[in-house]
XYZ file of C-alpha atoms in Angstrom:
647
model
C 11.700 33.211 13.270
C 14.098 31.304 11.075
C 14.714 32.334 7.495
C 11.464 31.782 5.587
C 13.177 30.045 2.661
C 14.743 27.474 5.037
C 11.489 26.335 6.620
C 9.366 23.524 5.299
C 6.318 21.776 6.631
C 8.161 18.452 6.544
C 10.828 19.751 8.939
C 8.782 22.026 11.181
C 5.504 20.048 11.418
C 6.316 16.330 11.566
C 3.370 13.939 11.267
C 0.725 16.661 10.808
C -0.537 15.816 7.326
C -4.201 16.082 8.261
C -3.767 19.496 9.857
C -1.881 20.768 6.805
C -4.586 19.302 4.562
C -7.182 21.140 6.644
C -5.237 24.360 6.093
C -5.226 23.655 2.360
C -8.996 23.117 2.492
C -9.351 26.423 4.285
C -7.412 28.166 1.514
C -9.633 26.528 -1.088
C -12.676 27.710 0.805
C -11.219 31.210 0.871
C -10.818 31.054 -2.905
C -14.402 29.844 -3.172
C -15.588 32.735 -1.035
C -13.672 35.280 -3.113
C -14.955 33.724 -6.336
C -18.510 33.983 -5.053
C -17.783 37.555 -4.081
C -16.776 38.536 -7.620
C -19.583 36.564 -9.262
C -22.183 38.141 -7.046
C -20.609 41.553 -7.476
C -20.864 41.330 -11.273
C -24.568 40.532 -11.002
C -25.294 43.170 -8.428
C -23.433 45.863 -10.320
C -25.866 45.384 -13.194
C -28.719 46.223 -10.876
C -27.999 48.666 -8.103
C -24.924 49.991 -6.410
C -26.656 49.701 -3.064
C -26.649 45.931 -3.235
C -22.881 46.004 -3.565
C -22.631 47.215 0.017
C -24.698 44.238 1.188
C -22.399 41.898 -0.689
C -19.327 43.367 0.996
C -20.987 42.857 4.363
C -21.705 39.208 3.629
C -18.155 38.683 2.435
C -16.841 40.220 5.635
C -18.978 37.851 7.712
C -17.712 34.864 5.806
C -14.172 36.020 6.240
C -14.624 36.504 9.970
C -15.726 32.874 10.245
C -12.848 31.586 8.146
C -10.179 34.032 9.246
C -8.538 31.956 11.951
C -8.894 28.729 9.953
C -7.006 29.785 6.832
C -4.392 31.689 8.831
C -3.745 29.553 11.933
C -5.452 26.248 11.169
C -8.285 24.543 13.003
C -6.501 23.961 16.327
C -3.417 26.154 16.920
C -1.123 25.162 19.771
C -0.558 28.723 21.043
C -2.903 31.490 22.142
C -3.682 34.161 19.550
C -5.542 37.435 19.109
C -6.429 39.939 16.386
C -2.803 41.078 16.137
C -1.787 37.541 15.253
C -4.318 37.424 12.420
C -3.080 40.726 11.056
C 0.369 39.223 10.510
C -1.044 37.217 7.602
C -0.303 38.830 4.248
C -3.164 36.949 2.629
C -5.540 38.092 5.356
C -4.441 41.693 4.880
C -5.038 41.445 1.136
C -8.448 39.892 1.704
C -9.367 42.732 4.062
C -8.385 45.250 1.415
C -10.506 43.519 -1.238
C -13.591 43.612 0.960
C -12.974 47.276 1.762
C -12.637 48.150 -1.920
C -15.835 46.252 -2.705
C -17.749 48.088 0.024
C -16.663 51.491 -1.323
C -17.635 50.698 -4.932
C -21.222 51.825 -5.602
C -21.337 52.133 -9.394
C -20.209 49.998 -12.267
C -21.091 49.125 -15.857
C -22.042 45.984 -17.658
C -18.610 45.839 -19.269
C -16.757 45.549 -15.990
C -19.371 43.091 -14.754
C -18.780 40.857 -17.779
C -15.009 41.128 -17.372
C -15.156 40.196 -13.704
C -17.297 37.174 -14.510
C -15.266 35.716 -17.367
C -11.722 36.665 -16.342
C -11.823 36.393 -12.565
C -14.649 34.282 -11.160
C -14.438 31.506 -13.729
C -10.651 31.337 -13.505
C -10.846 31.135 -9.711
C -13.337 28.308 -10.091
C -10.976 26.436 -12.397
C -8.077 26.942 -9.991
C -10.244 25.799 -7.098
C -11.352 22.645 -8.898
C -7.866 21.752 -10.073
C -6.359 22.222 -6.632
C -9.220 20.360 -4.976
C -8.454 17.411 -7.250
C -4.739 17.700 -6.480
C -5.525 17.724 -2.755
C -7.753 14.669 -3.158
C -4.928 12.744 -4.833
C -2.509 13.807 -2.117
C -4.863 12.462 0.558
C -5.349 9.238 -1.414
C -1.587 8.873 -1.484
C -1.484 9.578 2.261
C -4.042 6.826 2.869
C -1.989 4.523 0.645
C 1.114 5.254 2.748
C -0.843 4.531 5.935
C -2.248 1.316 4.484
C 1.195 0.138 3.312
C 2.735 0.978 6.680
C -0.057 -0.764 8.599
C 0.247 -3.780 6.300
C 3.949 -4.077 7.115
C 3.170 -3.663 10.824
C 0.454 -6.327 10.563
C 2.806 -8.707 8.725
C 5.225 -8.404 11.609
C 2.523 -9.194 14.167
C 1.317 -12.152 12.090
C 4.838 -13.551 11.799
C 5.263 -13.110 15.576
C 2.018 -14.982 16.209
C 3.041 -17.762 13.784
C 6.421 -18.035 15.481
C 4.803 -18.290 18.934
C 2.400 -20.965 17.689
C 5.246 -22.999 16.183
C 7.191 -22.747 19.444
C 4.206 -24.159 21.313
C 3.917 -26.956 18.734
C 7.614 -27.805 19.147
C 7.149 -28.247 22.877
C 3.991 -30.289 22.279
C 5.752 -32.646 19.872
C 8.662 -32.979 22.272
C 6.300 -34.191 24.992
C 4.546 -36.575 22.566
C 7.885 -37.936 21.429
C 8.822 -38.673 25.001
C 5.596 -40.543 25.606
C 5.806 -42.468 22.304
C 9.312 -43.864 22.720
C 8.024 -47.456 22.732
C 5.063 -46.834 20.465
C 4.817 -48.432 17.028
C 4.598 -44.933 15.522
C 7.675 -43.598 17.299
C 9.647 -43.100 14.066
C 6.803 -41.190 12.470
C 6.481 -38.983 15.562
C 10.212 -38.293 15.557
C 10.112 -37.198 11.914
C 7.136 -34.962 12.594
C 8.872 -33.429 15.628
C 11.989 -32.631 13.579
C 9.860 -31.156 10.794
C 7.969 -29.020 13.321
C 11.247 -27.755 14.757
C 12.435 -26.734 11.287
C 9.113 -24.985 10.695
C 9.540 -23.143 14.007
C 13.027 -21.987 13.001
C 11.719 -20.831 9.642
C 8.943 -18.924 11.407
C 11.520 -17.321 13.643
C 13.604 -16.183 10.677
C 10.534 -14.811 8.952
C 9.648 -12.977 12.157
C 13.109 -11.430 12.391
C 12.985 -10.425 8.746
C 9.523 -8.914 9.115
C 10.749 -6.982 12.167
C 13.627 -5.520 10.162
C 11.257 -4.695 7.333
C 8.809 -3.031 9.717
C 11.588 -0.894 11.173
C 12.717 0.197 7.718
C 9.129 0.928 6.709
C 8.589 2.923 9.888
C 11.771 4.960 9.376
C 10.923 5.706 5.763
C 7.322 6.570 6.658
C 8.216 9.146 9.314
C 11.549 10.408 7.938
C 10.878 10.458 4.187
C 7.304 9.779 3.078
C 5.423 12.027 5.526
C 7.878 14.982 5.231
C 7.765 14.609 1.436
C 3.958 14.635 1.455
C 3.847 17.663 3.748
C 6.312 19.483 1.508
C 4.132 18.636 -1.475
C 1.185 20.213 0.313
C 3.350 23.239 1.062
C 4.342 23.518 -2.602
C 0.728 23.208 -3.732
C -0.353 25.761 -1.163
C 2.396 28.167 -2.187
C 1.443 27.878 -5.818
C -2.253 28.183 -4.978
C -1.789 31.336 -2.939
C 0.535 32.827 -5.541
C -1.960 32.179 -8.333
C -4.762 33.453 -6.137
C -2.939 36.709 -5.613
C -2.104 37.052 -9.317
C -5.718 36.489 -10.353
C -6.942 39.078 -7.919
C -4.289 41.500 -9.086
C -5.585 41.062 -12.596
C -9.125 41.733 -11.405
C -7.984 44.960 -9.847
C -6.288 46.043 -13.065
C -9.609 45.562 -14.899
C -11.375 47.805 -12.456
C -8.622 50.387 -12.582
C -8.822 50.675 -16.356
C -12.603 50.998 -16.247
C -13.099 53.410 -13.425
C -10.539 56.077 -12.800
C -12.454 57.233 -9.762
C -11.595 54.046 -7.968
C -7.915 54.412 -8.775
C -6.849 55.217 -5.246
C -8.783 52.347 -3.693
C -7.553 49.912 -6.342
C -3.974 51.044 -5.744
C -4.359 50.153 -2.079
C -5.682 46.716 -2.957
C -2.799 46.162 -5.377
C -0.325 47.095 -2.709
C -1.761 44.550 -0.301
C -1.949 41.819 -2.888
C 1.640 42.450 -3.929
C 2.586 41.901 -0.336
C 1.033 38.435 -0.262
C 3.872 36.162 0.774
C 3.010 32.462 0.957
C 6.240 31.673 2.800
C 5.550 34.282 5.454
C 1.978 33.080 5.943
C 3.162 29.483 6.094
C 5.789 30.444 8.639
C 3.064 32.037 10.778
C 1.017 28.844 10.507
C 4.027 26.749 11.519
C 4.851 28.987 14.491
C 1.280 28.626 15.761
C 1.124 24.850 15.355
C 4.486 23.511 16.561
C 4.118 20.625 19.004
C 6.536 18.039 20.433
C 7.098 14.951 18.346
C 9.215 11.872 18.951
C 9.510 9.156 16.357
C 8.664 5.635 17.550
C 11.577 3.459 18.565
C 12.758 0.407 16.644
C 11.162 -2.949 17.242
C 13.227 -5.726 18.743
C 12.981 -9.471 18.803
C 10.598 -10.721 21.475
C 11.185 -14.370 22.448
C 8.216 -16.649 22.962
C 7.163 -16.840 26.611
C 7.154 -20.637 26.498
C 10.368 -21.141 24.532
C 13.846 -19.860 25.352
C 15.434 -18.194 22.361
C 17.798 -15.404 21.302
C 17.615 -12.730 18.627
C 20.154 -14.507 16.428
C 18.871 -15.831 13.115
C 19.072 -19.595 12.818
C 21.699 -20.778 10.364
C 21.259 -24.460 10.959
C 21.295 -26.434 7.686
C 17.545 -26.503 6.962
C 16.739 -22.881 7.950
C 19.892 -21.695 6.176
C 18.712 -23.205 2.894
C 15.372 -21.451 3.368
C 16.882 -17.988 3.848
C 19.456 -18.582 1.106
C 16.588 -19.174 -1.301
C 14.821 -16.059 0.002
C 18.061 -14.125 -0.562
C 18.188 -15.305 -4.168
C 14.564 -14.303 -4.745
C 15.131 -10.877 -3.238
C 18.093 -10.259 -5.504
C 16.091 -11.309 -8.561
C 13.358 -8.852 -7.607
C 15.958 -6.146 -6.987
C 17.397 -6.676 -10.477
C 13.951 -6.060 -11.951
C 13.254 -3.104 -9.672
C 16.437 -1.073 -10.245
C 15.731 -0.202 -13.930
C 12.205 0.869 -12.974
C 13.527 3.153 -10.254
C 16.094 4.695 -12.604
C 13.461 5.324 -15.290
C 11.010 6.836 -12.827
C 13.755 8.992 -11.258
C 14.692 10.414 -14.670
C 11.035 11.175 -15.354
C 10.684 12.838 -11.961
C 13.797 14.993 -12.482
C 12.535 16.118 -15.891
C 9.105 17.085 -14.542
C 10.669 18.696 -11.481
C 12.744 21.064 -13.612
C 9.646 22.020 -15.618
C 7.596 22.699 -12.487
C 10.356 24.778 -10.903
C 10.562 26.906 -14.051
C 6.862 27.812 -13.805
C 5.866 31.352 -12.770
C 2.399 31.947 -11.287
C -0.006 33.943 -13.438
C -3.742 34.619 -13.686
C -4.561 32.265 -16.546
C -5.461 28.592 -16.714
C -2.419 26.928 -18.258
C -0.667 23.573 -18.471
C 0.699 23.856 -14.935
C -2.213 21.851 -13.525
C -1.500 18.829 -15.729
C 2.231 19.310 -15.268
C 1.814 19.381 -11.490
C -0.371 16.289 -11.603
C 2.239 14.418 -13.672
C 5.020 15.652 -11.398
C 3.292 14.520 -8.203
C 2.324 11.202 -9.787
C 5.948 10.556 -10.760
C 7.151 11.512 -7.286
C 4.614 9.200 -5.663
C 5.540 6.301 -7.939
C 9.242 6.871 -7.294
C 8.613 6.921 -3.553
C 6.650 3.671 -3.719
C 9.334 1.999 -5.836
C 12.031 3.121 -3.391
C 9.886 1.761 -0.545
C 9.950 -1.613 -2.271
C 13.705 -1.212 -2.726
C 14.102 -0.398 0.975
C 12.137 -3.511 1.969
C 14.160 -5.765 -0.342
C 17.411 -4.192 0.861
C 16.429 -4.764 4.493
C 15.659 -8.395 3.772
C 18.895 -8.920 1.828
C 21.051 -7.217 4.475
C 19.369 -9.124 7.301
C 19.959 -12.463 5.592
C 23.553 -11.608 4.570
C 24.350 -10.582 8.141
C 23.263 -14.048 9.222
C 24.787 -16.261 6.515
C 27.876 -14.159 5.794
C 29.507 -15.339 2.591
C 27.707 -18.677 2.613
C 24.979 -17.997 0.069
C 24.494 -21.645 -0.832
C 24.668 -23.290 -4.217
C 24.176 -21.234 -7.359
C 22.132 -23.712 -9.366
C 18.544 -22.733 -8.522
C 15.694 -24.959 -9.560
C 13.177 -23.655 -12.091
C 9.966 -24.659 -10.333
C 6.588 -24.502 -12.032
C 3.194 -25.238 -10.462
C 1.951 -28.730 -11.322
C -1.103 -30.930 -10.797
C -0.457 -34.408 -9.362
C -3.212 -36.869 -10.264
C -1.250 -39.752 -8.711
C 0.732 -39.702 -5.445
C 4.242 -38.334 -5.966
C 6.930 -38.168 -3.306
C 8.066 -34.674 -2.284
C 11.790 -34.236 -2.827
C 12.111 -32.463 0.526
C 9.743 -33.833 3.172
C 9.379 -37.231 1.419
C 5.599 -37.218 1.962
C 3.157 -37.578 -0.925
C 1.981 -34.792 -3.193
C -1.518 -35.692 -4.278
C -4.538 -33.651 -5.318
C -6.239 -31.811 -8.133
C -5.265 -28.351 -6.894
C -1.820 -26.899 -7.575
C -0.293 -27.775 -4.210
C 3.012 -28.902 -5.722
C 5.738 -27.747 -8.099
C 8.128 -29.465 -10.505
C 11.546 -28.250 -11.666
C 11.459 -27.789 -15.437
C 15.147 -28.693 -15.721
C 15.778 -31.656 -13.416
C 12.201 -32.866 -12.815
C 12.320 -32.605 -8.999
C 8.819 -32.417 -7.448
C 8.080 -30.690 -4.127
C 5.166 -29.268 -2.187
C 4.606 -25.558 -2.736
C 5.365 -25.033 0.946
C 8.672 -26.926 0.530
C 9.930 -24.928 -2.480
C 12.151 -22.560 -0.481
C 13.465 -25.402 1.672
C 15.199 -27.149 -1.246
C 18.907 -26.248 -1.753
C 19.712 -24.462 -5.017
C 21.634 -27.387 -6.452
C 19.644 -28.344 -9.531
C 21.289 -31.388 -11.114
C 20.739 -30.345 -14.719
C 23.671 -30.683 -17.134
C 26.181 -27.857 -17.188
C 25.685 -27.552 -20.939
C 22.106 -26.459 -20.480
C 22.670 -23.832 -17.811
C 24.460 -21.046 -19.764
C 21.690 -20.853 -22.331
C 19.163 -20.644 -19.526
C 21.031 -17.809 -17.860
C 21.411 -15.983 -21.157
C 17.708 -16.380 -21.780
C 16.898 -14.858 -18.407
C 19.330 -11.998 -18.924
C 17.848 -11.323 -22.343
C 14.354 -11.316 -20.884
C 15.287 -8.832 -18.174
C 17.114 -6.611 -20.658
C 14.186 -6.676 -23.058
C 11.829 -5.749 -20.295
C 14.059 -2.907 -19.154
C 14.471 -1.452 -22.645
C 10.781 -0.705 -23.031
C 10.121 0.708 -19.580
C 9.841 4.228 -20.913
C 6.936 3.461 -23.224
C 5.298 0.337 -21.837
C 1.960 0.735 -20.083
C 2.352 -2.610 -18.297
C 5.058 -1.515 -15.866
C 4.820 -3.595 -12.659
C 3.169 -1.842 -9.742
C 5.487 -1.002 -6.803
C 3.636 -3.342 -4.446
C 4.179 -6.327 -6.774
C 7.848 -6.571 -5.691
C 7.101 -6.936 -1.958
C 3.742 -8.700 -1.713
C 3.615 -10.788 1.404
C 2.940 -14.472 0.874
C 0.164 -15.768 3.135
C 1.223 -18.034 5.965
C 1.151 -21.711 5.087
C -1.721 -23.497 6.795
C -1.772 -27.245 6.120
C -5.069 -28.483 4.855
C -6.485 -25.178 3.710
C -6.986 -24.756 -0.001
C -5.942 -28.383 -0.668
C -8.117 -31.028 -2.314
C -7.649 -34.556 -0.907
C -9.156 -37.806 -2.242
C -12.295 -38.924 -0.439
C -12.850 -42.350 1.098
C -15.641 -44.197 2.913
C -15.046 -46.092 6.182
C -15.936 -49.804 5.874
C -15.604 -50.829 9.528
C -15.597 -49.185 12.939
C -12.117 -48.502 14.262
C -11.096 -47.607 17.817
C -7.648 -46.051 18.284
C -5.016 -47.747 20.402
C -2.664 -44.745 20.530
C -2.948 -40.971 20.411
C -1.736 -40.943 16.795
C -4.708 -42.941 15.544
C -8.188 -41.628 14.741
C -11.527 -43.124 15.750
C -13.878 -43.600 12.781
C -17.292 -45.213 12.309
C -18.637 -47.407 9.531
C -20.098 -45.351 6.674
C -18.334 -42.115 7.658
C -16.634 -40.005 4.964
C -12.976 -39.024 5.349
C -10.274 -37.487 3.154
C -6.901 -39.125 2.635
C -4.125 -36.715 3.653
C -1.233 -39.183 3.330
C -1.647 -42.484 1.431
C -0.369 -45.839 2.583
C 3.435 -45.761 2.606
C 3.693 -49.548 2.865
C 3.002 -49.706 6.596
C -0.677 -50.533 6.102
C -1.784 -47.230 7.655
C -3.310 -44.142 6.037
C -3.484 -40.632 7.505
C -6.973 -39.134 7.107
C -8.990 -36.094 8.172
C -12.655 -36.457 9.161
C -15.557 -34.025 8.748
C -14.720 -32.377 12.099
C -11.175 -31.623 10.952
C -9.559 -34.208 13.262
C -6.568 -36.044 11.801
C -5.010 -39.404 12.531
C -4.029 -42.838 11.263
C -6.477 -45.620 10.335
C -5.846 -49.040 8.748
C -5.773 -48.796 4.948
C -7.943 -51.921 4.664
C -10.747 -50.147 6.541
C -11.294 -47.647 3.693
C -12.637 -47.681 0.164
C -11.992 -44.893 -2.382
C -14.875 -42.645 -3.410
C -14.925 -40.647 -6.682
C -15.759 -37.065 -5.676
C -18.281 -35.156 -7.733
C -16.864 -31.821 -8.827
C -20.224 -30.173 -9.276
C -21.866 -26.855 -8.669
C -21.180 -26.740 -4.944
C -17.415 -26.713 -5.348
C -17.655 -24.207 -8.147
C -19.769 -21.882 -6.045
C -17.328 -22.102 -3.150
C -14.504 -21.207 -5.472
C -16.321 -18.270 -7.003
C -17.265 -15.958 -4.169
C -17.375 -15.533 -0.404
C -20.666 -13.642 -0.274
C -18.892 -10.500 0.999
C -19.480 -7.440 -1.159
C -17.554 -4.177 -1.508
C -18.218 -0.884 -3.299
C -15.573 1.030 -5.278
C -15.111 4.546 -3.857
C -12.492 5.642 -6.419
C -11.914 4.730 -10.093
C -8.872 2.540 -10.792
C -7.193 1.613 -14.086
C -5.522 -1.768 -14.364
C -1.733 -1.964 -14.549
C -1.477 -5.723 -15.042
C -3.373 -8.665 -16.513
C -4.246 -9.994 -13.042
C -5.940 -6.756 -11.922
C -9.540 -5.543 -12.144
C -10.446 -2.012 -13.205
C -12.815 -0.130 -10.902
C -15.555 2.418 -11.544
C -16.743 4.617 -8.686
C -19.868 3.040 -7.150
C -19.273 -0.386 -8.746
C -20.221 -3.404 -6.592
C -17.848 -6.391 -6.420
C -17.897 -9.715 -4.594
C -14.778 -10.885 -2.749
C -13.420 -14.316 -3.609
C -13.099 -17.085 -1.044
C -10.230 -19.231 0.174
C -7.150 -18.670 2.352
C -5.484 -16.638 -0.430
C -8.539 -14.934 -1.862
C -10.658 -11.946 -0.900
C -9.149 -9.924 1.945
C -6.435 -12.577 2.462
C -4.635 -11.838 -0.820
C -2.086 -9.593 0.956
C 0.157 -6.687 0.004
C -2.640 -4.097 0.263
C -4.641 -5.902 -2.461
C -7.955 -7.781 -2.370
C -9.264 -10.362 -4.844
C -12.816 -10.529 -6.130
C -15.286 -10.669 -9.023
C -16.919 -7.797 -10.888
C -20.455 -7.744 -12.287
C -19.269 -9.493 -15.473
C -17.867 -12.442 -13.532
C -14.261 -11.428 -14.203
C -11.805 -12.307 -11.431
C -8.836 -10.155 -10.424
C -7.160 -8.090 -7.716
C -7.600 -4.419 -6.840
C -6.250 -1.957 -4.202
C -8.024 -2.510 -0.878
C -8.085 1.218 -0.065
C -10.074 1.935 -3.244
C -13.166 0.085 -1.921
C -15.400 -0.002 1.146
C -17.167 -3.024 2.605
C -20.961 -3.254 2.494
């Protein structure tokens, strides 16, 4: 065996959180059994000494059932026998307690009262506090799993989107070849080029998500899981130490009351003084070691229908996109760093207080201190996870663009509603609709689609005289926010820095003007759409002067029809649209309480029923480990997805 002080669960038992948690549960059950033993003993000693023997027998039976579980765990990897169990210092102390109980046949009401108030009730408090601590640890474990799986899923989604865009590129290439002499050839060529840019953007996003997934995987297996296992080890050590101290105190009560039991009590004290959590934990580790190999890194997988390499595209359009992403990542990192520093200082302060604690038999402030300490450590770990993700994204982009980070005059876009058609400053198509599908720069007035925001170079044409004041304003805002981090209750949640934006799907979530078809129209090319008189369509792109309008019919098919064949229809924004916006009909139940940390969040009460919202960015599609929905009061907000269960 290695030195006991050098061994930790995180090093010796990689990726065995559930087994360690089961061991912790077994220890809690042992405490429960011992507490029941003392409670029952106090009652029996008021009646007859004979019943005390029966109690000792029952305790021995319980111990025999739990013996291997709290010593070796529920599924040890090596063979064991009675000699193995005897190596446990806690088991030896437990044996001695049962033996002392069996030999005690007389007692008084005084010792019965003392055992009840100073032993059994304290054990119950310790058991409850540690059960709650274990519950929070497992909630944090589930949160780690959910965050890891979300990152993995984001990578798979970006891969699927990249593959789909590759297929679309090939499809447009074939159409472009067939439409060389067609009257819509120019339109097809523009669409083909746009699709190619979208494919390159999807590829870059896929590469970035792969790098992020690798970083998340490394942190999960090399930092988060070992940290969590070490936390369990610390809790278990403290639990066993307190357990032993409480029982030692119980023995001292008996010794002072009954001199005749002095010899037996001395034996029990000796065994309890020999309780060594590190030695017992080392025995558990020796009996549960199994081979473990961390998963390998992911690599770029080219689309089967499109030849490609693992190099990020730095062609002009994709380069602008990743340059804008780089700027956003750095802005988020600037906000995140002060939070990490504040949380790290808090963690170091609590850590020193916890390390200075010495186990005793009383109920003290250590339970709250431990809870605060673990909460700070968890928050720090989650913030550093966000930092790791942002760092991976920044490094991946910098490796591709080198020193070419683009212009340093970013636009200040704000969501806008366009009641009349407005040309997008990037794709040159119209922005039109009542929903916020477009944005406008507050400084230069440039308007773009929301999906085109990151594709615009950061070369805002505002006057140079205005820019310094804007930068100073932003710096002041960040500084002001940082200065109150220590006392503010509205500190951003760790996940808010790395929430994944849903994939752009044209047509979804947009509101297009409606029109009625006046005459039947039969297409003469594959870019036109067949419509019938009286049918309802929605105008996707208005007439650009060519006399043609792009529409989508009720079946979702899109194409061009003559503008003179349509008449505008004023849509009624009535109850149906409002109902569709409100809820999806899917309900969930809160399984844990949750307190809001931001104005866009919903608080949860255990057992509360909520309805998920609808839309491509609502409900389960919100992303980042969060869902969106409505509570019983009709309030809308987001909440952690792992705090609810579907009905």
